[in-house]
């Protein structure tokens, strides 16, 4: 059996936790992009820059994300990743399929019983943060988890270090630059040695 899941943050394509949705057929199928029918507070919170969707229907903004059909095994893994039921709840909501974003091909044909036409409203499961303080609830709402937000995110395994993805990229770039400079100096020394 497959369950439709709407993901809006680090589980989206190109984001750090997307690998949890990359187990491949027949377990996970990308069905398209969508936007919530109702507004919700979607915030970036804590020093780790974590994207949170708060279950406060009617507040915040319309949220953009992706629809996946996942089997029971993947759904269980996602529940564990999201800390259901202690940290997040998985709740059914309505989303509207975005235009020109519905993929065509064999994956989609497996779900022919679901209308994925542009603008069509469908019911999906979505993860909402269940416990939060007023500070988190009062953060400015966003509608889309952009590259800028994704770069600031600190994955769980690095949270003890306080290093963001942007800081890791800067460190990597500096190491690459240092290695290139060292290689260039070595090449210049080699050329001088051969000339002499």
mmCIF file of N, CA and C in Angstrom, residues 111-181:
data_model
loop_
_atom_site.group_PDB
_atom_site.id
_atom_site.type_symbol
_atom_site.label_atom_id
_atom_site.label_comp_id
_atom_site.label_asym_id
_atom_site.label_seq_id
_atom_site.Cartn_x
_atom_site.Cartn_y
_atom_site.Cartn_z
ATOM 1 N N UNK A 111 -0.243 5.431 -10.518
ATOM 2 C CA UNK A 111 -1.196 6.097 -9.627
ATOM 3 C C UNK A 111 -2.301 6.771 -10.444
ATOM 4 N N UNK A 112 -2.727 6.067 -11.501
ATOM 5 C CA UNK A 112 -3.740 6.602 -12.407
ATOM 6 C C UNK A 112 -5.055 6.910 -11.693
ATOM 7 N N UNK A 113 -5.278 6.264 -10.552
ATOM 8 C CA UNK A 113 -6.512 6.485 -9.802
ATOM 9 C C UNK A 113 -6.506 7.819 -9.045
ATOM 10 N N UNK A 114 -5.376 8.494 -9.017
ATOM 11 C CA UNK A 114 -5.262 9.796 -8.351
ATOM 12 C C UNK A 114 -5.151 10.859 -9.437
ATOM 13 N N UNK A 115 -6.054 11.817 -9.438
ATOM 14 C CA UNK A 115 -5.975 12.897 -10.418
ATOM 15 C C UNK A 115 -4.880 13.859 -9.998
ATOM 16 N N UNK A 116 -3.847 13.970 -10.819
ATOM 17 C CA UNK A 116 -2.734 14.867 -10.528
ATOM 18 C C UNK A 116 -2.692 16.031 -11.510
ATOM 19 N N UNK A 117 -3.855 16.390 -12.038
ATOM 20 C CA UNK A 117 -3.924 17.510 -12.966
ATOM 21 C C UNK A 117 -3.574 18.809 -12.242
ATOM 22 N N UNK A 118 -2.987 19.735 -12.993
ATOM 23 C CA UNK A 118 -2.626 21.026 -12.437
ATOM 24 C C UNK A 118 -3.845 21.692 -11.807
ATOM 25 N N UNK A 119 -3.661 22.181 -10.582
ATOM 26 C CA UNK A 119 -4.736 22.840 -9.866
ATOM 27 C C UNK A 119 -5.649 21.899 -9.098
ATOM 28 N N UNK A 120 -5.495 20.612 -9.316
ATOM 29 C CA UNK A 120 -6.327 19.623 -8.627
ATOM 30 C C UNK A 120 -5.952 19.585 -7.147
ATOM 31 N N UNK A 121 -6.942 19.488 -6.285
ATOM 32 C CA UNK A 121 -6.718 19.374 -4.845
ATOM 33 C C UNK A 121 -6.751 17.912 -4.448
ATOM 34 N N UNK A 122 -5.724 17.482 -3.713
ATOM 35 C CA UNK A 122 -5.676 16.106 -3.229
ATOM 36 C C UNK A 122 -5.312 16.086 -1.740
ATOM 37 N N UNK A 123 -5.640 14.992 -1.082
ATOM 38 C CA UNK A 123 -5.328 14.810 0.337
ATOM 39 C C UNK A 123 -4.007 14.078 0.468
ATOM 40 N N UNK A 124 -3.135 14.619 1.304
ATOM 41 C CA UNK A 124 -1.808 14.048 1.531
ATOM 42 C C UNK A 124 -1.521 14.039 3.025
ATOM 43 N N UNK A 125 -0.512 13.289 3.419
ATOM 44 C CA UNK A 125 -0.010 13.325 4.792
ATOM 45 C C UNK A 125 1.117 14.342 4.863
ATOM 46 N N UNK A 126 1.195 15.037 5.992
ATOM 47 C CA UNK A 126 2.203 16.071 6.160
ATOM 48 C C UNK A 126 2.666 16.060 7.611
ATOM 49 N N UNK A 127 3.954 16.329 7.829
ATOM 50 C CA UNK A 127 4.517 16.334 9.182
ATOM 51 C C UNK A 127 4.474 17.738 9.784
ATOM 52 N N UNK A 128 3.880 17.834 10.982
ATOM 53 C CA UNK A 128 3.770 19.092 11.704
ATOM 54 C C UNK A 128 4.460 18.978 13.049
ATOM 55 N N UNK A 129 5.207 20.009 13.401
ATOM 56 C CA UNK A 129 5.825 20.091 14.729
ATOM 57 C C UNK A 129 4.707 20.248 15.756
ATOM 58 N N UNK A 130 4.722 19.427 16.806
ATOM 59 C CA UNK A 130 3.619 19.468 17.766
ATOM 60 C C UNK A 130 3.932 20.236 19.032
ATOM 61 N N UNK A 131 5.171 20.305 19.424
ATOM 62 C CA UNK A 131 5.538 21.042 20.634
ATOM 63 C C UNK A 131 6.473 22.177 20.242
ATOM 64 N N UNK A 132 6.069 23.376 20.599
ATOM 65 C CA UNK A 132 6.907 24.528 20.286
ATOM 66 C C UNK A 132 6.549 25.660 21.240
ATOM 67 N N UNK A 133 7.507 26.547 21.428
ATOM 68 C CA UNK A 133 7.280 27.680 22.331
ATOM 69 C C UNK A 133 6.823 28.893 21.534
ATOM 70 N N UNK A 134 6.492 29.941 22.246
ATOM 71 C CA UNK A 134 5.987 31.154 21.592
ATOM 72 C C UNK A 134 7.053 31.788 20.705
ATOM 73 N N UNK A 135 8.318 31.620 21.058
ATOM 74 C CA UNK A 135 9.393 32.178 20.234
ATOM 75 C C UNK A 135 9.352 31.576 18.830
ATOM 76 N N UNK A 136 9.222 30.254 18.751
ATOM 77 C CA UNK A 136 9.144 29.578 17.461
ATOM 78 C C UNK A 136 7.865 29.990 16.723
ATOM 79 N N UNK A 137 6.761 30.050 17.436
ATOM 80 C CA UNK A 137 5.473 30.399 16.829
ATOM 81 C C UNK A 137 5.453 31.831 16.292
ATOM 82 N N UNK A 138 6.291 32.699 16.839
ATOM 83 C CA UNK A 138 6.294 34.103 16.426
ATOM 84 C C UNK A 138 7.349 34.446 15.381
ATOM 85 N N UNK A 139 8.084 33.433 14.906
ATOM 86 C CA UNK A 139 9.066 33.683 13.856
ATOM 87 C C UNK A 139 8.344 34.035 12.552
ATOM 88 N N UNK A 140 9.007 34.774 11.662
ATOM 89 C CA UNK A 140 8.357 35.112 10.387
ATOM 90 C C UNK A 140 8.122 33.855 9.548
ATOM 91 N N UNK A 141 6.933 33.772 8.973
ATOM 92 C CA UNK A 141 6.577 32.619 8.140
ATOM 93 C C UNK A 141 7.183 32.764 6.747
ATOM 94 N N UNK A 142 7.551 31.629 6.170
ATOM 95 C CA UNK A 142 8.047 31.582 4.786
ATOM 96 C C UNK A 142 7.099 30.677 4.001
ATOM 97 N N UNK A 143 7.228 30.687 2.695
ATOM 98 C CA UNK A 143 6.371 29.834 1.876
ATOM 99 C C UNK A 143 7.143 28.734 1.169
ATOM 100 N N UNK A 144 8.465 28.906 1.052
ATOM 101 C CA UNK A 144 9.263 27.941 0.292
ATOM 102 C C UNK A 144 10.632 27.773 0.948
ATOM 103 N N UNK A 145 11.097 26.530 1.009
ATOM 104 C CA UNK A 145 12.403 26.213 1.585
ATOM 105 C C UNK A 145 13.447 26.365 0.484
ATOM 106 N N UNK A 146 13.973 27.571 0.357
ATOM 107 C CA UNK A 146 14.892 27.913 -0.728
ATOM 108 C C UNK A 146 16.318 27.438 -0.436
ATOM 109 N N UNK A 147 17.175 27.605 -1.444
ATOM 110 C CA UNK A 147 18.587 27.249 -1.286
ATOM 111 C C UNK A 147 19.223 28.012 -0.129
ATOM 112 N N UNK A 148 18.838 29.260 0.034
ATOM 113 C CA UNK A 148 19.393 30.077 1.124
ATOM 114 C C UNK A 148 19.130 29.426 2.480
ATOM 115 N N UNK A 149 17.902 29.002 2.712
ATOM 116 C CA UNK A 149 17.568 28.344 3.980
ATOM 117 C C UNK A 149 18.282 26.997 4.100
ATOM 118 N N UNK A 150 18.346 26.272 3.014
ATOM 119 C CA UNK A 150 18.977 24.946 3.030
ATOM 120 C C UNK A 150 20.457 25.044 3.384
ATOM 121 N N UNK A 151 21.136 26.092 2.916
ATOM 122 C CA UNK A 151 22.568 26.271 3.223
ATOM 123 C C UNK A 151 22.803 26.537 4.707
ATOM 124 N N UNK A 152 21.821 27.129 5.376
ATOM 125 C CA UNK A 152 21.974 27.470 6.790
ATOM 126 C C UNK A 152 21.680 26.301 7.718
ATOM 127 N N UNK A 153 21.030 25.264 7.210
ATOM 128 C CA UNK A 153 20.598 24.122 8.019
ATOM 129 C C UNK A 153 21.790 23.355 8.587
ATOM 130 N N UNK A 154 21.715 22.990 9.857
ATOM 131 C CA UNK A 154 22.753 22.178 10.498
ATOM 132 C C UNK A 154 22.175 20.773 10.701
ATOM 133 N N UNK A 155 22.737 19.764 10.022
ATOM 134 C CA UNK A 155 22.219 18.400 10.177
ATOM 135 C C UNK A 155 22.441 17.878 11.598
ATOM 136 N N UNK A 156 21.638 16.911 11.965
ATOM 137 C CA UNK A 156 21.683 16.385 13.339
ATOM 138 C C UNK A 156 23.067 15.924 13.760
ATOM 139 N N UNK A 157 23.772 15.250 12.868
ATOM 140 C CA UNK A 157 25.078 14.702 13.249
ATOM 141 C C UNK A 157 26.134 15.792 13.474
ATOM 142 N N UNK A 158 25.850 17.034 13.068
ATOM 143 C CA UNK A 158 26.801 18.130 13.271
ATOM 144 C C UNK A 158 26.355 19.115 14.338
ATOM 145 N N UNK A 159 25.227 18.875 14.957
ATOM 146 C CA UNK A 159 24.679 19.880 15.866
ATOM 147 C C UNK A 159 25.537 20.108 17.094
ATOM 148 N N UNK A 160 26.332 19.147 17.479
ATOM 149 C CA UNK A 160 27.239 19.362 18.596
ATOM 150 C C UNK A 160 28.385 20.272 18.216
ATOM 151 N N UNK A 161 28.664 20.385 16.896
ATOM 152 C CA UNK A 161 29.785 21.195 16.430
ATOM 153 C C UNK A 161 29.392 22.623 16.131
ATOM 154 N N UNK A 162 28.082 22.875 15.934
ATOM 155 C CA UNK A 162 27.626 24.225 15.625
ATOM 156 C C UNK A 162 28.003 24.684 14.228
ATOM 157 N N UNK A 163 28.232 23.758 13.314
ATOM 158 C CA UNK A 163 28.640 24.074 11.954
ATOM 159 C C UNK A 163 27.443 23.982 11.014
ATOM 160 N N UNK A 164 27.179 25.056 10.251
ATOM 161 C CA UNK A 164 26.082 25.042 9.278
ATOM 162 C C UNK A 164 26.589 24.492 7.947
ATOM 163 N N UNK A 165 25.637 24.212 7.046
ATOM 164 C CA UNK A 165 26.017 23.749 5.704
ATOM 165 C C UNK A 165 26.827 24.828 4.996
ATOM 166 N N UNK A 166 26.469 26.101 5.178
ATOM 167 C CA UNK A 166 27.201 27.194 4.560
ATOM 168 C C UNK A 166 28.628 27.256 5.096
ATOM 169 N N UNK A 167 28.796 27.092 6.409
ATOM 170 C CA UNK A 167 30.141 27.099 6.994
ATOM 171 C C UNK A 167 30.951 25.907 6.485
ATOM 172 N N UNK A 168 30.297 24.733 6.362
ATOM 173 C CA UNK A 168 31.004 23.557 5.837
ATOM 174 C C UNK A 168 31.440 23.798 4.395
ATOM 175 N N UNK A 169 30.561 24.437 3.561
ATOM 176 C CA UNK A 169 30.901 24.725 2.173
ATOM 177 C C UNK A 169 32.065 25.707 2.108
ATOM 178 N N UNK A 170 32.044 26.729 2.960
ATOM 179 C CA UNK A 170 33.151 27.697 2.983
ATOM 180 C C UNK A 170 34.460 27.013 3.371
ATOM 181 N N UNK A 171 34.404 26.129 4.367
ATOM 182 C CA UNK A 171 35.598 25.388 4.781
ATOM 183 C C UNK A 171 36.110 24.521 3.646
ATOM 184 N N UNK A 172 35.190 23.818 2.967
ATOM 185 C CA UNK A 172 35.560 22.971 1.841
ATOM 186 C C UNK A 172 36.200 23.813 0.740
ATOM 187 N N UNK A 173 35.566 24.945 0.404
ATOM 188 C CA UNK A 173 36.101 25.816 -0.640
ATOM 189 C C UNK A 173 37.487 26.333 -0.271
ATOM 190 N N UNK A 174 37.696 26.683 1.010
ATOM 191 C CA UNK A 174 39.002 27.177 1.447
ATOM 192 C C UNK A 174 40.047 26.061 1.325
ATOM 193 N N UNK A 175 39.682 24.846 1.704
ATOM 194 C CA UNK A 175 40.622 23.717 1.590
ATOM 195 C C UNK A 175 40.964 23.460 0.129
ATOM 196 N N UNK A 176 39.951 23.540 -0.748
ATOM 197 C CA UNK A 176 40.193 23.355 -2.187
ATOM 198 C C UNK A 176 41.125 24.450 -2.715
ATOM 199 N N UNK A 177 40.879 25.688 -2.284
ATOM 200 C CA UNK A 177 41.701 26.811 -2.709
ATOM 201 C C UNK A 177 43.138 26.647 -2.207
ATOM 202 N N UNK A 178 43.284 26.239 -0.950
ATOM 203 C CA UNK A 178 44.614 26.017 -0.376
ATOM 204 C C UNK A 178 45.349 24.905 -1.118
ATOM 205 N N UNK A 179 44.630 23.838 -1.445
ATOM 206 C CA UNK A 179 45.241 22.710 -2.157
ATOM 207 C C UNK A 179 45.680 23.136 -3.558
ATOM 208 N N UNK A 180 44.864 23.943 -4.226
ATOM 209 C CA UNK A 180 45.215 24.429 -5.563
ATOM 210 C C UNK A 180 46.440 25.340 -5.498
ATOM 211 N N UNK A 181 46.494 26.212 -4.488
ATOM 212 C CA UNK A 181 47.638 27.108 -4.333
ATOM 213 C C UNK A 181 48.914 26.305 -4.053
#
